PDB file of C-alpha atoms in Angstrom:
ATOM      1  CA  MET L 157      -0.790   0.980 -25.448  1.00  0.00           C
ATOM      2  CA  PRO L 158       1.705   3.338 -23.829  1.00  0.00           C
ATOM      3  CA  LEU L 159       1.919   5.351 -20.647  1.00  0.00           C
ATOM      4  CA  LEU L 160       0.562   8.875 -21.452  1.00  0.00           C
ATOM      5  CA  VAL L 161       0.963  12.327 -19.843  1.00  0.00           C
ATOM      6  CA  ASP L 162      -1.216  15.070 -21.286  1.00  0.00           C
ATOM      7  CA  GLY L 163      -2.089  12.917 -24.306  1.00  0.00           C
ATOM      8  CA  ARG L 164       1.527  12.189 -25.145  1.00  0.00           C
ATOM      9  CA  ARG L 165       3.668   9.031 -24.642  1.00  0.00           C
ATOM     10  CA  VAL L 166       5.970   9.116 -21.843  1.00  0.00           C
ATOM     11  CA  ARG L 167       9.672   8.705 -22.880  1.00  0.00           C
ATOM     12  CA  LEU L 168      11.574   6.166 -20.962  1.00  0.00           C
ATOM     13  CA  PRO L 169      14.023   5.598 -19.419  1.00  0.00           C
ATOM     14  CA  GLN L 170      14.310   8.853 -17.537  1.00  0.00           C
ATOM     15  CA  SER L 171      14.173   9.926 -14.108  1.00  0.00           C
ATOM     16  CA  ALA L 172      11.091  11.122 -12.290  1.00  0.00           C
ATOM     17  CA  GLY L 173      12.713  14.700 -12.065  1.00  0.00           C
ATOM     18  CA  ASP L 174      13.354  14.791 -15.953  1.00  0.00           C
ATOM     19  CA  LEU L 175       9.907  13.408 -16.511  1.00  0.00           C
ATOM     20  CA  VAL L 176       7.949  16.158 -14.576  1.00  0.00           C
ATOM     21  CA  ARG L 177      10.232  18.735 -15.937  1.00  0.00           C
ATOM     22  CA  ALA L 178       9.202  17.832 -19.416  1.00  0.00           C
ATOM     23  CA  HIS L 179       5.516  18.024 -18.076  1.00  0.00           C
ATOM     24  CA  PRO L 180       4.852  21.144 -16.087  1.00  0.00           C
ATOM     25  CA  LEU L 181       1.531  19.803 -14.892  1.00  0.00           C
ATOM     26  CA  LEU L 182       2.995  16.956 -13.266  1.00  0.00           C
ATOM     27  CA  GLU L 183       5.479  19.090 -11.637  1.00  0.00           C
ATOM     28  CA  GLU L 184       2.734  21.375 -10.254  1.00  0.00           C
ATOM     29  CA  ARG L 185       0.635  18.459  -9.108  1.00  0.00           C
ATOM     30  CA  ALA L 186       3.576  17.102  -7.156  1.00  0.00           C
ATOM     31  CA  ARG L 187       4.301  20.486  -5.602  1.00  0.00           C
ATOM     32  CA  LEU L 188       0.685  21.031  -4.435  1.00  0.00           C
ATOM     33  CA  LEU L 189       0.619  17.364  -2.920  1.00  0.00           C
ATOM     34  CA  ARG L 190       3.869  17.775  -0.904  1.00  0.00           C
ATOM     35  CA  GLY L 191       2.465  21.182   0.223  1.00  0.00           C
ATOM     36  CA  GLN L 192      -0.530  19.711   1.803  1.00  0.00           C
ATOM     37  CA  SER L 193      -0.946  19.171   5.622  1.00  0.00           C
ATOM     38  CA  VAL L 194      -1.119  15.601   6.830  1.00  0.00           C
ATOM     39  CA  GLN L 195      -4.896  14.699   7.517  1.00  0.00           C
ATOM     40  CA  GLN L 196      -5.429  12.203  10.323  1.00  0.00           C
ATOM     41  CA  VAL L 197      -7.945   9.577   8.822  1.00  0.00           C
ATOM     42  CA  GLY L 198     -10.388   7.862  11.111  1.00  0.00           C
ATOM     43  CA  PRO L 199     -11.682   4.446  11.034  1.00  0.00           C
ATOM     44  CA  GLN L 200     -15.004   5.206   9.506  1.00  0.00           C
ATOM     45  CA  GLY L 201     -15.267   4.089   5.873  1.00  0.00           C
ATOM     46  CA  LEU L 202     -11.404   3.200   5.649  1.00  0.00           C
ATOM     47  CA  LEU L 203      -9.801   0.220   4.339  1.00  0.00           C
ATOM     48  CA  TYR L 204      -6.175   0.251   5.352  1.00  0.00           C
ATOM     49  CA  VAL L 205      -3.601  -1.304   2.661  1.00  0.00           C
ATOM     50  CA  GLN L 206      -0.535  -2.855   4.174  1.00  0.00           C
ATOM     51  CA  GLN L 207       2.659  -3.457   2.181  1.00  0.00           C
ATOM     52  CA  ARG L 208       2.378  -6.086  -0.622  1.00  0.00           C
ATOM     53  CA  GLU L 209      -1.708  -5.662  -0.414  1.00  0.00           C
ATOM     54  CA  LEU L 210      -3.941  -4.341  -2.801  1.00  0.00           C
ATOM     55  CA  ALA L 211      -7.549  -3.442  -2.485  1.00  0.00           C
ATOM     56  CA  VAL L 212     -10.165  -2.168  -5.044  1.00  0.00           C
ATOM     57  CA  THR L 213     -13.671  -1.041  -4.894  1.00  0.00           C
ATOM     58  CA  SER L 214     -15.984   1.557  -6.431  1.00  0.00           C
ATOM     59  CA  PRO L 215     -18.494   4.274  -5.350  1.00  0.00           C
ATOM     60  CA  LYS L 216     -21.269   1.627  -5.259  1.00  0.00           C
ATOM     61  CA  ASP L 217     -19.580   0.235  -2.022  1.00  0.00           C
ATOM     62  CA  GLY L 218     -21.635   0.868   0.928  1.00  0.00           C
ATOM     63  CA  SER L 219     -19.100  -0.010   3.533  1.00  0.00           C
ATOM     64  CA  ILE L 220     -15.687   1.403   2.145  1.00  0.00           C
ATOM     65  CA  SER L 221     -15.299   4.941   1.034  1.00  0.00           C
ATOM     66  CA  ILE L 222     -11.704   5.540   1.587  1.00  0.00           C
ATOM     67  CA  LEU L 223      -8.516   3.519   0.714  1.00  0.00           C
ATOM     68  CA  GLY L 224      -5.195   4.543   2.355  1.00  0.00           C
ATOM     69  CA  SER L 225      -1.616   3.320   3.285  1.00  0.00           C
ATOM     70  CA  ASP L 226       1.249   4.971   4.951  1.00  0.00           C
ATOM     71  CA  ASP L 227       4.722   4.071   6.417  1.00  0.00           C
ATOM     72  CA  ALA L 228       6.245   4.219   2.857  1.00  0.00           C
ATOM     73  CA  THR L 229       9.850   4.755   2.737  1.00  0.00           C
ATOM     74  CA  THR L 230      11.504   3.405  -0.415  1.00  0.00           C
ATOM     75  CA  CYS L 231       8.171   1.831  -1.323  1.00  0.00           C
ATOM     76  CA  HIS L 232       5.692   3.523  -3.547  1.00  0.00           C
ATOM     77  CA  ILE L 233       1.873   3.792  -3.122  1.00  0.00           C
ATOM     78  CA  VAL L 234      -0.017   3.198  -6.522  1.00  0.00           C
ATOM     79  CA  VAL L 235      -3.560   4.349  -7.161  1.00  0.00           C
ATOM     80  CA  LEU L 236      -5.098   3.310 -10.381  1.00  0.00           C
ATOM     81  CA  ARG L 237      -8.618   4.560 -11.212  1.00  0.00           C
ATOM     82  CA  HIS L 238     -11.073   4.324 -13.985  1.00  0.00           C
ATOM     83  CA  THR L 239     -12.841   7.586 -14.364  1.00  0.00           C
ATOM     84  CA  GLY L 240     -15.798   6.037 -16.038  1.00  0.00           C
ATOM     85  CA  ASN L 241     -17.190   3.688 -13.320  1.00  0.00           C
ATOM     86  CA  GLY L 242     -14.791   5.077 -10.487  1.00  0.00           C
ATOM     87  CA  ALA L 243     -13.268   1.771  -9.762  1.00  0.00           C
ATOM     88  CA  THR L 244     -10.235   2.467  -7.648  1.00  0.00           C
ATOM     89  CA  CYS L 245      -7.349   0.421  -6.588  1.00  0.00           C
ATOM     90  CA  LEU L 246      -4.657   1.232  -4.135  1.00  0.00           C
ATOM     91  CA  THR L 247      -1.589  -0.857  -3.535  1.00  0.00           C
ATOM     92  CA  HIS L 248       1.686  -0.483  -1.483  1.00  0.00           C
ATOM     93  CA  CYS L 249       4.516  -1.658  -3.715  1.00  0.00           C
ATOM     94  CA  ASP L 250       8.005  -2.502  -2.354  1.00  0.00           C
ATOM     95  CA  GLY L 251       9.855  -3.530  -5.483  1.00  0.00           C
ATOM     96  CA  SER L 252       9.737  -7.305  -4.783  1.00  0.00           C
ATOM     97  CA  ASP L 253       8.197  -8.206  -7.937  1.00  0.00           C
ATOM     98  CA  THR L 254       6.927  -5.181  -9.722  1.00  0.00           C
ATOM     99  CA  LYS L 255       6.674  -7.174 -13.237  1.00  0.00           C
ATOM    100  CA  ALA L 256       3.972  -9.489 -11.546  1.00  0.00           C
ATOM    101  CA  GLU L 257       2.252  -6.906  -9.328  1.00  0.00           C
ATOM    102  CA  VAL L 258       1.366  -4.258 -12.189  1.00  0.00           C
ATOM    103  CA  PRO L 259      -0.648  -6.842 -14.229  1.00  0.00           C
ATOM    104  CA  LEU L 260      -2.424  -7.753 -10.835  1.00  0.00           C
ATOM    105  CA  ILE L 261      -3.450  -3.921 -10.382  1.00  0.00           C
ATOM    106  CA  MET L 262      -4.617  -3.971 -13.838  1.00  0.00           C
ATOM    107  CA  ASN L 263      -6.716  -6.959 -13.638  1.00  0.00           C
ATOM    108  CA  ALA L 264      -8.048  -5.815 -10.287  1.00  0.00           C
ATOM    109  CA  ILE L 265      -9.682  -2.755 -11.998  1.00  0.00           C
ATOM    110  CA  LYS L 266     -10.814  -4.803 -15.136  1.00  0.00           C
ATOM    111  CA  SER L 267     -12.624  -7.297 -12.615  1.00  0.00           C
ATOM    112  CA  PHE L 268     -15.365  -4.618 -12.491  1.00  0.00           C
ATOM    113  CA  SER L 269     -17.668  -5.705 -15.426  1.00  0.00           C
ATOM    114  CA  ASP L 270     -18.460  -2.240 -16.742  1.00  0.00           C
ATOM    115  CA  HIS L 271     -14.794  -1.208 -17.118  1.00  0.00           C
ATOM    116  CA  THR L 272     -15.172  -0.796 -20.798  1.00  0.00           C
ATOM    117  CA  GLN L 273     -17.689   2.200 -20.445  1.00  0.00           C
ATOM    118  CA  CYS L 274     -16.580   5.833 -21.207  1.00  0.00           C
ATOM    119  CA  GLY L 275     -13.663   7.074 -19.356  1.00  0.00           C
ATOM    120  CA  ARG L 276      -9.993   6.538 -19.026  1.00  0.00           C
ATOM    121  CA  LEU L 277      -7.457   4.726 -16.775  1.00  0.00           C
ATOM    122  CA  GLU L 278      -5.475   7.268 -14.456  1.00  0.00           C
ATOM    123  CA  VAL L 279      -2.454   6.140 -12.283  1.00  0.00           C
ATOM    124  CA  HIS L 280      -0.923   8.005  -9.352  1.00  0.00           C
ATOM    125  CA  LEU L 281       2.440   7.114  -8.045  1.00  0.00           C
ATOM    126  CA  VAL L 282       3.592   8.593  -4.672  1.00  0.00           C
ATOM    127  CA  GLY L 283       6.514   7.677  -2.164  1.00  0.00           C
ATOM    128  CA  GLY L 284      10.300   6.824  -2.113  1.00  0.00           C
ATOM    129  CA  PHE L 285      13.113   9.398  -1.605  1.00  0.00           C
ATOM    130  CA  ASN L 286      16.875   9.679  -2.540  1.00  0.00           C
ATOM    131  CA  ASP L 287      18.029   6.622  -0.456  1.00  0.00           C
ATOM    132  CA  ASP L 288      21.410   5.695  -0.338  1.00  0.00           C
ATOM    133  CA  ARG L 289      20.856   2.207  -2.084  1.00  0.00           C
ATOM    134  CA  GLN L 290      18.815   3.707  -4.674  1.00  0.00           C
ATOM    135  CA  LEU L 291      15.880   1.352  -4.116  1.00  0.00           C
ATOM    136  CA  SER L 292      13.365   4.146  -4.690  1.00  0.00           C
ATOM    137  CA  GLN L 293      15.073   5.045  -8.058  1.00  0.00           C
ATOM    138  CA  LYS L 294      14.825   1.366  -9.163  1.00  0.00           C
ATOM    139  CA  LEU L 295      11.164   1.063  -8.080  1.00  0.00           C
ATOM    140  CA  THR L 296      10.105   4.264  -9.816  1.00  0.00           C
ATOM    141  CA  HIS L 297      11.693   2.960 -12.997  1.00  0.00           C
ATOM    142  CA  GLN L 298      10.217  -0.434 -12.657  1.00  0.00           C
ATOM    143  CA  LEU L 299       6.635   0.903 -12.103  1.00  0.00           C
ATOM    144  CA  LEU L 300       6.762   3.401 -14.999  1.00  0.00           C
ATOM    145  CA  SER L 301       8.223   0.779 -17.380  1.00  0.00           C
ATOM    146  CA  GLU L 302       5.716  -1.889 -16.328  1.00  0.00           C
ATOM    147  CA  PHE L 303       2.567   0.460 -16.877  1.00  0.00           C
ATOM    148  CA  ASP L 304       4.104   1.490 -20.184  1.00  0.00           C
ATOM    149  CA  ARG L 305       4.057  -2.063 -21.227  1.00  0.00           C
ATOM    150  CA  GLN L 306       0.435  -2.650 -20.517  1.00  0.00           C
ATOM    151  CA  GLU L 307      -2.202  -3.200 -23.308  1.00  0.00           C
ATOM    152  CA  ASP L 308      -4.374  -0.229 -22.191  1.00  0.00           C
ATOM    153  CA  ASP L 309      -3.733   3.427 -22.379  1.00  0.00           C
ATOM    154  CA  ILE L 310      -2.710   4.590 -18.846  1.00  0.00           C
ATOM    155  CA  HIS L 311      -2.686   8.341 -18.157  1.00  0.00           C
ATOM    156  CA  LEU L 312       0.035   9.251 -15.495  1.00  0.00           C
ATOM    157  CA  VAL L 313      -1.735  11.884 -13.354  1.00  0.00           C
ATOM    158  CA  THR L 314       0.365  12.160 -10.219  1.00  0.00           C
ATOM    159  CA  LEU L 315       4.136  11.517  -9.914  1.00  0.00           C
ATOM    160  CA  CYS L 316       5.639  12.584  -6.500  1.00  0.00           C
ATOM    161  CA  VAL L 317       8.386   9.819  -5.939  1.00  0.00           C
ATOM    162  CA  THR L 318      11.931   9.435  -5.171  1.00  0.00           C
ATOM    163  CA  GLU L 319      13.687  12.894  -5.760  1.00  0.00           C
ATOM    164  CA  LEU L 320      10.245  14.635  -6.085  1.00  0.00           C
ATOM    165  CA  ASN L 321       9.426  13.299  -2.628  1.00  0.00           C
ATOM    166  CA  ASP L 322      12.818  14.001  -0.909  1.00  0.00           C
ATOM    167  CA  ARG L 323      14.021  16.364   1.944  1.00  0.00           C
ATOM    168  CA  GLU L 324      17.353  16.610   3.467  1.00  0.00           C
ATOM    169  CA  GLU L 325      18.059  17.082   7.257  1.00  0.00           C
ATOM    170  CA  ASN L 326      21.452  17.115   8.695  1.00  0.00           C
ATOM    171  CA  GLU L 327      22.932  15.648   5.533  1.00  0.00           C
ATOM    172  CA  SER L 328      20.517  12.776   5.519  1.00  0.00           C
ATOM    173  CA  HIS L 329      17.589  12.218   3.321  1.00  0.00           C
ATOM    174  CA  PHE L 330      13.959  11.356   4.220  1.00  0.00           C
ATOM    175  CA  PRO L 331      10.575  11.197   2.416  1.00  0.00           C
ATOM    176  CA  ILE L 332       8.163  14.038   2.388  1.00  0.00           C
ATOM    177  CA  ILE L 333       5.120  12.188   2.056  1.00  0.00           C
ATOM    178  CA  TYR L 334       4.851   8.703   3.782  1.00  0.00           C
ATOM    179  CA  GLY L 335       1.193   8.073   3.357  1.00  0.00           C
ATOM    180  CA  ILE L 336      -1.951   9.085   1.246  1.00  0.00           C
ATOM    181  CA  ALA L 337      -5.612   8.285   1.050  1.00  0.00           C
ATOM    182  CA  VAL L 338      -7.955   8.380  -1.842  1.00  0.00           C
ATOM    183  CA  SER L 339     -11.691   9.097  -1.665  1.00  0.00           C
ATOM    184  CA  ILE L 340     -13.528   6.573  -3.822  1.00  0.00           C
ATOM    185  CA  LYS L 341     -16.354   8.781  -4.624  1.00  0.00           C
ATOM    186  CA  THR L 342     -14.434  12.127  -5.346  1.00  0.00           C
ATOM    187  CA  ALA L 343     -11.157  10.613  -6.515  1.00  0.00           C
ATOM    188  CA  GLU L 344      -9.420  13.155  -4.215  1.00  0.00           C
ATOM    189  CA  ILE L 345      -5.692  12.116  -3.146  1.00  0.00           C
ATOM    190  CA  TYR L 346      -4.418  13.631  -0.194  1.00  0.00           C
ATOM    191  CA  ARG L 347      -1.673  13.278   2.418  1.00  0.00           C
ATOM    192  CA  ALA L 348      -2.746  11.134   5.315  1.00  0.00           C
ATOM    193  CA  SER L 349      -1.769   9.107   8.345  1.00  0.00           C
ATOM    194  CA  PHE L 350      -3.869   6.411  10.185  1.00  0.00           C
ATOM    195  CA  GLN L 351      -4.331   5.188  13.600  1.00  0.00           C
ATOM    196  CA  ASP L 352      -6.399   2.265  12.713  1.00  0.00           C
ATOM    197  CA  ARG L 353      -4.548  -0.177  10.513  1.00  0.00           C
ATOM    198  CA  GLY L 354      -6.633  -3.331  11.168  1.00  0.00           C
ATOM    199  CA  PRO L 355      -8.046  -5.674  11.369  1.00  0.00           C
ATOM    200  CA  GLU L 356      -5.190  -8.119  12.110  1.00  0.00           C
ATOM    201  CA  GLU L 357      -2.383  -5.581  11.622  1.00  0.00           C
ATOM    202  CA  GLU L 358       0.483  -7.970  12.980  1.00  0.00           C
ATOM    203  CA  LEU L 359      -0.703 -10.916  11.105  1.00  0.00           C
ATOM    204  CA  ARG L 360      -0.894  -9.113   7.879  1.00  0.00           C
ATOM    205  CA  ALA L 361       2.533  -7.511   8.391  1.00  0.00           C
ATOM    206  CA  ALA L 362       4.174 -10.878   9.242  1.00  0.00           C
ATOM    207  CA  ARG L 363       2.899 -12.178   6.019  1.00  0.00           C
ATOM    208  CA  ALA L 364       4.747  -9.604   4.210  1.00  0.00           C
ATOM    209  CA  LEU L 365       7.897  -9.578   6.337  1.00  0.00           C
ATOM    210  CA  THR L 366       8.183 -13.343   5.522  1.00  0.00           C
ATOM    211  CA  GLY L 367       8.158 -12.705   2.034  1.00  0.00           C
ATOM    212  CA  GLY L 368       4.402 -13.198   0.991  1.00  0.00           C
ATOM    213  CA  PRO L 369       3.780 -11.962  -2.593  1.00  0.00           C
ATOM    214  CA  MET L 370       1.273  -9.207  -3.503  1.00  0.00           C
ATOM    215  CA  ILE L 371      -2.408 -10.125  -2.701  1.00  0.00           C
ATOM    216  CA  SER L 372      -5.911  -8.736  -3.023  1.00  0.00           C
ATOM    217  CA  ILE L 373      -7.423  -8.418   0.294  1.00  0.00           C
ATOM    218  CA  TYR L 374     -10.944  -7.019  -0.512  1.00  0.00           C
ATOM    219  CA  ASP L 375     -14.076  -8.396  -2.260  1.00  0.00           C
ATOM    220  CA  ALA L 376     -16.056  -5.503  -3.294  1.00  0.00           C
ATOM    221  CA  LYS L 377     -19.122  -7.537  -4.245  1.00  0.00           C
ATOM    222  CA  THR L 378     -19.554  -8.998  -0.743  1.00  0.00           C
ATOM    223  CA  GLU L 379     -17.950  -5.816   0.810  1.00  0.00           C
ATOM    224  CA  GLN L 380     -15.630  -8.299   2.939  1.00  0.00           C
ATOM    225  CA  LEU L 381     -12.029  -8.094   3.836  1.00  0.00           C
ATOM    226  CA  ARG L 382     -10.567 -11.499   3.386  1.00  0.00           C
ATOM    227  CA  ILE L 383      -7.187 -12.466   5.403  1.00  0.00           C
ATOM    228  CA  GLY L 384      -5.564 -15.823   4.902  1.00  0.00           C
ATOM    229  CA  PRO L 385      -5.246 -18.533   5.086  1.00  0.00           C
ATOM    230  CA  TYR L 386      -1.259 -17.795   5.306  1.00  0.00           C
ATOM    231  CA  SER L 387       1.696 -19.922   5.927  1.00  0.00           C
ATOM    232  CA  TRP L 388       5.254 -19.196   6.473  1.00  0.00           C
ATOM    233  CA  THR L 389       8.374 -20.801   7.661  1.00  0.00           C
ATOM    234  CA  PRO L 390       9.959 -19.615  11.083  1.00  0.00           C
ATOM    235  CA  PHE L 391      11.237 -16.243  10.640  1.00  0.00           C
ATOM    236  CA  PRO L 392      15.225 -16.647  10.288  1.00  0.00           C
ATOM    237  CA  HIS L 393      17.290 -15.232  13.393  1.00  0.00           C
ATOM    238  CA  VAL L 394      14.217 -13.622  14.840  1.00  0.00           C
ATOM    239  CA  ASP L 395      15.936 -13.262  18.171  1.00  0.00           C
ATOM    240  CA  PHE L 396      18.820 -11.659  16.704  1.00  0.00           C
ATOM    241  CA  TRP L 397      16.637  -8.847  15.152  1.00  0.00           C
ATOM    242  CA  LEU L 398      14.767  -8.472  18.410  1.00  0.00           C
ATOM    243  CA  GLN L 399      18.079  -7.806  20.256  1.00  0.00           C
ATOM    244  CA  GLN L 400      19.338  -5.009  17.731  1.00  0.00           C
ATOM    245  CA  ASP L 401      18.953  -1.369  18.562  1.00  0.00           C
ATOM    246  CA  ASP L 402      16.555   0.946  16.474  1.00  0.00           C
ATOM    247  CA  LYS L 403      19.635   2.066  14.333  1.00  0.00           C
ATOM    248  CA  GLN L 404      20.272  -1.507  13.141  1.00  0.00           C
ATOM    249  CA  ILE L 405      16.611  -2.035  12.457  1.00  0.00           C
ATOM    250  CA  LEU L 406      16.371   1.417  10.565  1.00  0.00           C
ATOM    251  CA  GLU L 407      19.227   0.609   8.344  1.00  0.00           C
ATOM    252  CA  ASN L 408      18.464  -2.942   7.656  1.00  0.00           C
ATOM    253  CA  LEU L 409      14.663  -3.002   7.230  1.00  0.00           C
ATOM    254  CA  SER L 410      14.085   0.105   5.431  1.00  0.00           C
ATOM    255  CA  THR L 411      11.622   1.668   7.938  1.00  0.00           C
ATOM    256  CA  PRO L 412      10.798   5.149   9.115  1.00  0.00           C
ATOM    257  CA  PRO L 413      11.694   6.028  12.753  1.00  0.00           C
ATOM    258  CA  HIS L 414       8.187   5.923  13.915  1.00  0.00           C
ATOM    259  CA  PHE L 415       7.804   2.354  12.542  1.00  0.00           C
ATOM    260  CA  VAL L 416      10.483   0.698  14.469  1.00  0.00           C
ATOM    261  CA  GLU L 417       8.052  -0.355  17.310  1.00  0.00           C
ATOM    262  CA  HIS L 418       5.635  -2.016  14.632  1.00  0.00           C
ATOM    263  CA  ILE L 419       8.622  -3.977  13.241  1.00  0.00           C
ATOM    264  CA  ARG L 420       9.585  -5.241  16.756  1.00  0.00           C
ATOM    265  CA  SER L 421       5.892  -6.037  17.332  1.00  0.00           C
ATOM    266  CA  THR L 422       5.775  -7.968  14.212  1.00  0.00           C
ATOM    267  CA  LEU L 423       8.876  -9.779  14.955  1.00  0.00           C
ATOM    268  CA  MET L 424       7.476 -10.795  18.443  1.00  0.00           C
ATOM    269  CA  PHE L 425       4.303 -12.044  16.491  1.00  0.00           C
ATOM    270  CA  LEU L 426       6.520 -14.094  14.226  1.00  0.00           C
ATOM    271  CA  LYS L 427       8.303 -15.610  17.206  1.00  0.00           C
ATOM    272  CA  LYS L 428       5.007 -16.523  18.905  1.00  0.00           C
ATOM    273  CA  HIS L 429       3.594 -17.826  15.777  1.00  0.00           C
ATOM    274  CA  PRO L 430       6.225 -19.728  13.557  1.00  0.00           C
ATOM    275  CA  SER L 431       3.616 -21.941  11.928  1.00  0.00           C
ATOM    276  CA  PRO L 432       0.401 -19.893  11.693  1.00  0.00           C
ATOM    277  CA  ALA L 433      -1.756 -22.440   9.682  1.00  0.00           C
ATOM    278  CA  ASN L 434      -3.205 -24.234  12.568  1.00  0.00           C
ATOM    279  CA  THR L 435      -3.048 -21.483  15.326  1.00  0.00           C
ATOM    280  CA  LEU L 436      -4.321 -18.576  13.458  1.00  0.00           C
ATOM    281  CA  PHE L 437      -6.592 -20.240  10.809  1.00  0.00           C
ATOM    282  CA  PRO L 438      -8.597 -22.876  12.402  1.00  0.00           C
ATOM    283  CA  GLY L 439      -9.484 -25.595   9.818  1.00  0.00           C
ATOM    284  CA  ASN L 440      -7.380 -23.702   7.410  1.00  0.00           C
ATOM    285  CA  LYS L 441     -10.228 -21.164   6.731  1.00  0.00           C
ATOM    286  CA  ALA L 442      -9.726 -17.516   5.844  1.00  0.00           C
ATOM    287  CA  LEU L 443     -10.863 -14.793   8.297  1.00  0.00           C
ATOM    288  CA  LEU L 444     -13.662 -12.619   6.626  1.00  0.00           C
ATOM    289  CA  TYR L 445     -14.501  -9.257   8.130  1.00  0.00           C
ATOM    290  CA  LYS L 446     -17.087  -6.495   7.066  1.00  0.00           C
ATOM    291  CA  LYS L 447     -17.058  -2.907   8.081  1.00  0.00           C
ATOM    292  CA  ASN L 448     -19.709  -1.858  10.507  1.00  0.00           C
ATOM    293  CA  GLU L 449     -21.915   1.191   9.383  1.00  0.00           C
ATOM    294  CA  ASP L 450     -20.585   3.290  12.141  1.00  0.00           C
ATOM    295  CA  GLY L 451     -17.059   2.053  11.915  1.00  0.00           C
ATOM    296  CA  TYR L 452     -17.072   0.639  15.578  1.00  0.00           C
ATOM    297  CA  GLY L 453     -18.164  -2.909  15.558  1.00  0.00           C
ATOM    298  CA  LYS L 454     -16.799  -5.645  17.846  1.00  0.00           C
ATOM    299  CA  ARG L 455     -15.334  -8.852  16.961  1.00  0.00           C
ATOM    300  CA  SER L 456     -14.355 -12.109  18.642  1.00  0.00           C
ATOM    301  CA  LEU L 457     -11.269 -13.973  17.483  1.00  0.00           C
ATOM    302  CA  PRO L 458      -9.124 -16.616  19.003  1.00  0.00           C
ATOM    303  CA  GLN L 459      -6.237 -14.168  19.365  1.00  0.00           C
ATOM    304  CA  GLU L 460      -5.028 -11.471  21.928  1.00  0.00           C
ATOM    305  CA  ALA L 461      -5.539  -8.422  19.785  1.00  0.00           C
ATOM    306  CA  LYS L 462      -8.700  -6.676  19.525  1.00  0.00           C
ATOM    307  CA  ASN L 463      -9.983  -4.371  16.739  1.00  0.00           C
ATOM    308  CA  ARG L 464     -13.214  -2.427  17.275  1.00  0.00           C
ATOM    309  CA  ASN L 465     -13.768  -1.262  13.731  1.00  0.00           C
ATOM    310  CA  TYR L 466     -14.602  -4.530  11.872  1.00  0.00           C
ATOM    311  CA  GLN L 467     -17.153  -7.297  12.369  1.00  0.00           C
ATOM    312  CA  ARG L 468     -15.931 -10.843  11.968  1.00  0.00           C
ATOM    313  CA  ASN L 469     -18.462 -12.854   9.872  1.00  0.00           C
ATOM    314  CA  SER L 470     -18.186 -16.181  11.812  1.00  0.00           C
ATOM    315  CA  GLY L 471     -18.757 -19.444  10.198  1.00  0.00           C
ATOM    316  CA  ILE L 472     -18.654 -18.246   6.511  1.00  0.00           C
ATOM    317  CA  ALA L 473     -14.930 -18.131   5.745  1.00  0.00           C
ATOM    318  CA  GLY L 474     -13.840 -20.552   2.975  1.00  0.00           C
ATOM    319  CA  SER L 475     -10.589 -22.198   2.495  1.00  0.00           C
TER     320      SER L 475
END
């Protein structure tokens, strides 16, 4: 069945701007979202989703109440929610394989056994800007087209992407919104930034930077975050990239200015761990984490970085 707005099928292909002009409610929602102030989201109840990751849960979750992601430039953050059972999926898409990723998002929501109850599927797309390489425009078109090809009716509720999320400063273009969060219980979507992006921020970022595909990182039944085991080949020319100035990294790795430090840290991580299977995943087993009730648990891992907000469940990780 088609992608719908206000009960009417979306006419594709068309630009995001043309689409919202044909549906004034979409344009108003995008305006209201852009006009919000950015909320600083703390670690309590938060599950942060990195690039090429997805997470899905429901209001029954006793550990996670907020899904969020930021640092999106040409990337789009996608929220798909079932209004009947409240099952909510958030993912950070970069256009690497949109045709495969949209079915993953759909299946993540359908994995909740009561997805057929009364209600409907609603999708929200946020991110991108008028970039010179038109990567945002391409990703917007891909996402709209792939959701339109799914078997289920999907209602487009929020569209704040590409030209709708663009601002110009000194003849250069930038996104207005870099990050959003969604409340699992209330379904509220709002502009957000995050200080806590763990656990294992560098490890997860390294997987994406080396070309890892979209993966689901959270098991809502056990309320556990699952990381790995991952493998990658040594990152090509890592020393070359570490020697480049901020401008070169910004231009070639499509990252916001405040993200350069994170990219450098991830490159250093890849240099230190060219083959992660043995050093980062002893016994080739996954790392499992569960959010503490107060959001400030401690963990003990065979790595240098510490994260206070998740508890490592030692000895129960499977391969």
